[in-house]
Coordinates of C-alpha atoms in Angstrom, one line a residue:
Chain A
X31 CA -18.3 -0.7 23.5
X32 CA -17.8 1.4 20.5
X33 CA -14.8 4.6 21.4
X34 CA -16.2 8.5 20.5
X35 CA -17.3 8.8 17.4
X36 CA -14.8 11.4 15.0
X37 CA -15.6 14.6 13.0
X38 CA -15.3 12.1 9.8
X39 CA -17.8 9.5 11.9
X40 CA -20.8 11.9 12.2
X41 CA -20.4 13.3 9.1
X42 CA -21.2 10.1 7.9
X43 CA -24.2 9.4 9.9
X44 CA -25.5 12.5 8.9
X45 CA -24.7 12.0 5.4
X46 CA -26.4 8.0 5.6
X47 CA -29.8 9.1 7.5
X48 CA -30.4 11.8 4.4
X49 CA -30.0 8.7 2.0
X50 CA -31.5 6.4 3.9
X51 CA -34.6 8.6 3.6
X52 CA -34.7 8.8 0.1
X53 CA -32.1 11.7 -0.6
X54 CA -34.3 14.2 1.8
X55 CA -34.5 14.5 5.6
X56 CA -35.9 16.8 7.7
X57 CA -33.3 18.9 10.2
X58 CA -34.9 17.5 13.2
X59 CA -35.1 13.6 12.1
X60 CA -31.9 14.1 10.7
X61 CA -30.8 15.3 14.6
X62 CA -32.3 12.3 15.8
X63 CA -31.3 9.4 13.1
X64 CA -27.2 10.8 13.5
X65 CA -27.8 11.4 17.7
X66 CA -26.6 15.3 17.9
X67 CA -27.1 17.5 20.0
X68 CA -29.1 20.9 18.1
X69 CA -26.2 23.1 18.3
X70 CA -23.6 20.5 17.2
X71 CA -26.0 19.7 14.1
X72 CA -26.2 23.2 13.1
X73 CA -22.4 23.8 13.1
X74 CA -21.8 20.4 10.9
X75 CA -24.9 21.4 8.8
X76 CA -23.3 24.6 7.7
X77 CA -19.7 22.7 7.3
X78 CA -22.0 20.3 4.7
X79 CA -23.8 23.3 2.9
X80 CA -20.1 25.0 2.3
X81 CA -18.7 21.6 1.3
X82 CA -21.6 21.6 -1.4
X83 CA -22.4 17.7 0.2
X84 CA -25.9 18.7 0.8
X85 CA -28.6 21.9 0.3
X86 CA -31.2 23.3 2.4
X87 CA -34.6 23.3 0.8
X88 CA -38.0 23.9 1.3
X89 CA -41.1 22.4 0.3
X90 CA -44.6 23.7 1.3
X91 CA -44.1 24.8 5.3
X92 CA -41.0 22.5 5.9
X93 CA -37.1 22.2 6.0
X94 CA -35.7 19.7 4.2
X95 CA -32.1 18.6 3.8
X96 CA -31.3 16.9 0.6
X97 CA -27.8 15.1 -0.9
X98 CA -26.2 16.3 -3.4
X99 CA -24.2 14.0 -6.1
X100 CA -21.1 15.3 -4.2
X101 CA -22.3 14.0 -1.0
X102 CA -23.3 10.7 -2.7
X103 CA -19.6 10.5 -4.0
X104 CA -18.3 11.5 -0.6
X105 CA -20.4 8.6 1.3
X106 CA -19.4 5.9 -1.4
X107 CA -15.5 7.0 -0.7
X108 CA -16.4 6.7 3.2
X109 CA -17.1 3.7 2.7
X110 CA -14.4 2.4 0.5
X111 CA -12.3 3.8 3.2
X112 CA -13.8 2.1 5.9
X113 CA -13.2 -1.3 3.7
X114 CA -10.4 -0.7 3.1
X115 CA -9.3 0.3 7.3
X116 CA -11.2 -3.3 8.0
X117 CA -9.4 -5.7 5.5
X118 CA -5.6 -4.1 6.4
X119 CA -6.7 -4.0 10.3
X120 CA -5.7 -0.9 10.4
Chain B
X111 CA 33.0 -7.2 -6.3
X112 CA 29.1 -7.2 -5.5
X113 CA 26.7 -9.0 -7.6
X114 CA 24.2 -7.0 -9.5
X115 CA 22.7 -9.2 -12.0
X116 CA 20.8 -12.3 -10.8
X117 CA 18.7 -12.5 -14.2
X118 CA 19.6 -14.9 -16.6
X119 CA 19.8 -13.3 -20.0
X120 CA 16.6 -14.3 -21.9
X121 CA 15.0 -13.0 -18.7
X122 CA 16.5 -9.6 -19.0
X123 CA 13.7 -7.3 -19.5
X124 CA 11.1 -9.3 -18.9
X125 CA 11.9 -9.0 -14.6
X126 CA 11.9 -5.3 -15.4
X127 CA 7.9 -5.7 -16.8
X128 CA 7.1 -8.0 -13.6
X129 CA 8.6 -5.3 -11.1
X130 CA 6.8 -2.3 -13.2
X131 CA 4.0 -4.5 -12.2
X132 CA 5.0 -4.3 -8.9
X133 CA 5.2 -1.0 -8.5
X134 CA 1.6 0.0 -10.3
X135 CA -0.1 -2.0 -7.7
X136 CA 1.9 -0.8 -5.1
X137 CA 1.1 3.0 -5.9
X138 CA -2.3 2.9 -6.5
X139 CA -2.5 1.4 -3.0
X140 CA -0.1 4.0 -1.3
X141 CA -2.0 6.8 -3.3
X142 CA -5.7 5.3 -1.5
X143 CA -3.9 5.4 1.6
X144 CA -2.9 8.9 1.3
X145 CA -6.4 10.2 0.2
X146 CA -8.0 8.0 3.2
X147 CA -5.2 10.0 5.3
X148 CA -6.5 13.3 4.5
X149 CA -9.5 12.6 5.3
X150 CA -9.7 10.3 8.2
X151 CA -6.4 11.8 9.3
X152 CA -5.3 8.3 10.5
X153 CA -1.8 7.8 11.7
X154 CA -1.7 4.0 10.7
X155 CA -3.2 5.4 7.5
X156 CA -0.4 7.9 6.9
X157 CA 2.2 5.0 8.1
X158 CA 0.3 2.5 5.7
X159 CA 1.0 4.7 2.9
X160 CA 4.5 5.8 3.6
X161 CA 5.3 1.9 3.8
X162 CA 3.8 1.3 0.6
X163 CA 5.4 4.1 -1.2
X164 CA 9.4 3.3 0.8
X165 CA 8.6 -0.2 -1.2
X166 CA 7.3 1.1 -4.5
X167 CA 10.7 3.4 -4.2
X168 CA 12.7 0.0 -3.6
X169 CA 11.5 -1.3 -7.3
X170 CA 11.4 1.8 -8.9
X171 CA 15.6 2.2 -8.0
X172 CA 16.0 -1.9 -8.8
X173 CA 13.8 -1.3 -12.3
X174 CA 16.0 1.6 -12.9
X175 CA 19.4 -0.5 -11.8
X176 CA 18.5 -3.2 -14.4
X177 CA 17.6 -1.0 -17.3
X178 CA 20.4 0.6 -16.8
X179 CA 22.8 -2.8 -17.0
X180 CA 20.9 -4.5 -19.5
X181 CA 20.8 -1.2 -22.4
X182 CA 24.5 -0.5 -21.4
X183 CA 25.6 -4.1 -21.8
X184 CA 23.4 -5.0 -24.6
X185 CA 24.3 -1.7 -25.9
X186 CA 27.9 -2.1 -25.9
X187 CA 27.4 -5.9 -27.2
X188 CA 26.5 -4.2 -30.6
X189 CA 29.4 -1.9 -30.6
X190 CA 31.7 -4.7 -29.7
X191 CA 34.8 -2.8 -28.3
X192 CA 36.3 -4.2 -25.8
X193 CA 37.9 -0.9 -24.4
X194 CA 34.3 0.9 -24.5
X195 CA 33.1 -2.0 -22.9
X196 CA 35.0 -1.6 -19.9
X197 CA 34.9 2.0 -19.4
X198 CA 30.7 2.1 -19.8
X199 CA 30.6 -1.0 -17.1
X200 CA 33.0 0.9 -14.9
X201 CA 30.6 4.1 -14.7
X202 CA 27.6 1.9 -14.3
X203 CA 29.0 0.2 -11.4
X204 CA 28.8 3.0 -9.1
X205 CA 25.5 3.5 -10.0
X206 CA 24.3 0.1 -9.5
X207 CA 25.8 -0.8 -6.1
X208 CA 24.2 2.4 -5.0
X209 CA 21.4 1.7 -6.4
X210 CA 21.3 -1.6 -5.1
X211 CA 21.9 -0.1 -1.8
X212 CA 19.1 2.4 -2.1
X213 CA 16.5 -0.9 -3.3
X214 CA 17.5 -2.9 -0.4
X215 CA 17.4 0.1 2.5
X216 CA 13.8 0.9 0.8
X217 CA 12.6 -2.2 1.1
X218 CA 13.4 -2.8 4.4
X219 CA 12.9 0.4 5.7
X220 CA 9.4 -0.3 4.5
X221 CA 8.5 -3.6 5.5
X222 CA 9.4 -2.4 8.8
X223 CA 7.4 0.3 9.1
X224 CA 4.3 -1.8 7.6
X225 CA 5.2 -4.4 10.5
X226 CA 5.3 -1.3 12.9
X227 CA 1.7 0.0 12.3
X228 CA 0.6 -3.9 13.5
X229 CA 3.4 -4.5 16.5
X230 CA 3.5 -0.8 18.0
X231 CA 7.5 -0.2 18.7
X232 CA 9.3 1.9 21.5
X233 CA 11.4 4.3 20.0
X234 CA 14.6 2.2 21.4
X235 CA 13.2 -0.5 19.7
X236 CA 12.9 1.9 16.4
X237 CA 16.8 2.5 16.8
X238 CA 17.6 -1.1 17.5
X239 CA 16.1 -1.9 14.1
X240 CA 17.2 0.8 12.3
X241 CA 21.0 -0.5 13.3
X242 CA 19.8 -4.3 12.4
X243 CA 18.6 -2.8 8.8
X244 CA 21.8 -1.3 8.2
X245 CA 23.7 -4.2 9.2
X246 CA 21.9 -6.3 7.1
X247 CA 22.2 -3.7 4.1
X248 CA 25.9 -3.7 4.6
X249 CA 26.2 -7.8 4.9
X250 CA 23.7 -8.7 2.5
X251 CA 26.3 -6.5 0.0
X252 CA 28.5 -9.9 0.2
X253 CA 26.1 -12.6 1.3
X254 CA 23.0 -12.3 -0.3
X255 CA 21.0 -13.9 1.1
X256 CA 20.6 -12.1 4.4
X257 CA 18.7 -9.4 2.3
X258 CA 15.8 -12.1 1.2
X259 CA 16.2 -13.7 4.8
X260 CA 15.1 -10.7 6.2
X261 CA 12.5 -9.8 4.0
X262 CA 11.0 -13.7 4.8
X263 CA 10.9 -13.1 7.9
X264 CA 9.5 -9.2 8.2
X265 CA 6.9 -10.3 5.2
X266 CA 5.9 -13.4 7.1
X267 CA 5.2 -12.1 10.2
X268 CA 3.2 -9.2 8.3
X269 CA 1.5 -12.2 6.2
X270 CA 0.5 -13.9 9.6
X271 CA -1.5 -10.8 11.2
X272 CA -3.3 -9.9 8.0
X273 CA -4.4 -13.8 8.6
X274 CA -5.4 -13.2 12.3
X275 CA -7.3 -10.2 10.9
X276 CA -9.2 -12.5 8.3
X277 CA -9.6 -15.1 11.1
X278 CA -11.6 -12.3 13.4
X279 CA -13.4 -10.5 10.9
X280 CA -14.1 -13.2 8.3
X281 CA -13.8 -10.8 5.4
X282 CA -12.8 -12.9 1.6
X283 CA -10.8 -9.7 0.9
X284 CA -9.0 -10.3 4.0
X285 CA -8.1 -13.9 3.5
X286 CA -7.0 -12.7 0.0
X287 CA -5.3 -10.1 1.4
X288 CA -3.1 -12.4 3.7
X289 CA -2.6 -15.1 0.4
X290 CA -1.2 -12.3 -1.4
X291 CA 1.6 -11.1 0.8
X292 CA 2.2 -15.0 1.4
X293 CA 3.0 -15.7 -1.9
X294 CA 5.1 -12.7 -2.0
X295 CA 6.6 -14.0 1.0
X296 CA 7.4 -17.5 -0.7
X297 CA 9.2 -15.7 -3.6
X298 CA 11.5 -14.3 -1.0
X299 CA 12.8 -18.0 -0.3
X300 CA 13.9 -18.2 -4.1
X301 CA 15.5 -15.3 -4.5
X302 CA 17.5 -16.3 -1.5
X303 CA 18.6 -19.4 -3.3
X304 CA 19.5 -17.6 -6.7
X305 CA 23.2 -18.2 -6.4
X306 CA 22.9 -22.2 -6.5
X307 CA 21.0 -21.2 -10.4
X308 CA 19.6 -18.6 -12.1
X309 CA 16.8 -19.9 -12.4
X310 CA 15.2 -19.4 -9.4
X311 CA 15.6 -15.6 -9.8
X312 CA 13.2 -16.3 -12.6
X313 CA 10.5 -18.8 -10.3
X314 CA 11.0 -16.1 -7.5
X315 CA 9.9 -13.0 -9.8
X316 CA 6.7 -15.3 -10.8
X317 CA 6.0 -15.7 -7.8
X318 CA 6.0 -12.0 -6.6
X319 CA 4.0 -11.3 -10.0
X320 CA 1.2 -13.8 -9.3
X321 CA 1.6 -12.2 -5.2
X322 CA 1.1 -8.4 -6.6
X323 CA -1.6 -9.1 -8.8
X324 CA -3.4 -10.8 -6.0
X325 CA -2.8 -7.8 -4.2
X326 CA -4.3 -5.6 -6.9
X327 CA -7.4 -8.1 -7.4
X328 CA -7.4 -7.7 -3.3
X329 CA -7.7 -3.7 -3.6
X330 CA -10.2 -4.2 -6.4
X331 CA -12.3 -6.1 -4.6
X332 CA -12.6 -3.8 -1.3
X333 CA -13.0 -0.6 -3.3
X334 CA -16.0 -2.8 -5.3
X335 CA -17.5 -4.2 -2.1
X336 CA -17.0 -0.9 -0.2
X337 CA -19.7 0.7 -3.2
X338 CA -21.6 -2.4 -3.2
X339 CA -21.9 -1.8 0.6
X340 CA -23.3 1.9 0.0
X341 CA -26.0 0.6 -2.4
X342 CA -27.7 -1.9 -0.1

């Protein structure tokens, strides 16, 4: 059984459900697709929006959450990282 | 009188470029580490990259020890006096043994804590190696070898759990991350041996060269495969 997830851990989810979608997720998939809670997505969101890693948009009658090059940058360095934890064993 | 120079002379220089080398590869690793620590705000992360930097510190003191020797003697070779001679290697001495000192305590003190982030420690344990380091610091000042016998042994049983890592996780960057600190772990046995010839100071720093660029062709690869990763 995988241990809690951390801050760093959901932030990643979040980040790979938007690009997994195409660069653009709704809040409430995106809620779904990272398995938060409402509240704990909001507070994370904002952290994103501040961080510049992704921007609220809409489109027509909907929400949308889309990636910004930053956030791109910030999941390919997550993932370096997490390479990088798995081939020291760290 | 403690033995500084292990180089033979048309290697002077050249074991300077292979330890520069050295110490590239092992600050662009330590420098990753620190940047995954602020983010990830890993311990072994933090220890990872304090081990790495202790070591790059160890060549950076013996790359500064030899360029030291090798101007000042080369240097005073083209003065020829014989009474200049003596006074610039009498200045430089100082400098070198403590210098030497300063290489050996880094290494170790590195190595260990490398070792420590894979074989958790007690803290008595932490002071019972601390007092072996030192010991082996002070001895190694007239046998020599003890320095490299200890290094074999700290960078071999570091060398073995970055195998058992490869062997669980199957990774090519692990397995090549386990070749590389074993060649660097063979070198150690030459360098041991460097009082019987000189020579072997020379096979020992090919060794470690061929070892560190593995290393860096190791770190290439995972920060490749980590954005390869991302794209699929």
């Amino acid at each position: 059984m995988e241990g809690k997830r951390t801050r760093i851990d959901i932030i990643e989810d979040m980040l790979s459900s938007i690009i997994n979608k195409g660069g653009r997720i709704k809040p409430t998939h995106m809620m779904y697709k990272s398995n938060m809670s409402h509240s704990q997505m909001k507070s994370y969101l904002n952290d994103l929006v501040q961080k510049e890693l992704v921007r609220k948009v809409k489109d027509g009658n909907y929400d949308y959450i889309i990636i910004t090059d930053e956030g791109y940058k910030f999941v390919e360095k997550l993932k370096q990282m997490r390479e990088f934890e798995k081939v020291f064993g760290l | 009188m403690v033995q500084v120079v292990f180089s033979p002379k048309w290697f002077w220089g050249k074991d300077i470029l292979i330890d520069s080398i050295a110490l590239l590869v092992l600050l662009l690793i330590a420098i990753f580490a620190t940047r995954y620590y602020r983010v990830k705000k890993s311990r072994k992360c933090l220890y990872l990259a304090l081990s790495f930097y202790l070591i790059a510190l160890s060549f950076f003191s013996k790359i500064l020890i030899n360029f030291t020797i090798y101007y000042r003697v080369l240097h005073t070779q083209v003065i020829g006096s014989m009474g200049y001679t003596q006074v610039v290697l009498k200045s430089s001495e100082i400098l070198s043994v403590s210098g030497l000192f300063l290489y050996r305590l880094f290494t170790l003190l590195g190595l260990f804590m490398l070792y420590s982030i894979y074989e958790k420690q007690s803290k008595a344990n932490i002071i019972l190696m601390m007092y072996f380091i030192v010991i082996s610091i002070f001895f190694s000042k007239e046998e020599y070898y003890i320095f490299y016998l200890t290094t074999f042994i700290f960078l071999g049983i570091i060398s073995n759990r970055y195998y058992q890592n490869y062997k669980k996780n199957k990774e090519k960057a692990s397995g090549m991350l386990a070749a590389s600190f074993s060649i660097i772990t063979l070198s150690q046995i030459f360098f041991m041996f460097v009082n019987f010839t000189k020579h072997f100071y020379v096979v020992g720093e090919i060794i470690q060269l061929i070892g560190y660029i593995a290393l860096l062709v190791t770190f290439i690869k995972v920060l490749k495969h980590g954005r390869e990763k991302d794209k699929d």
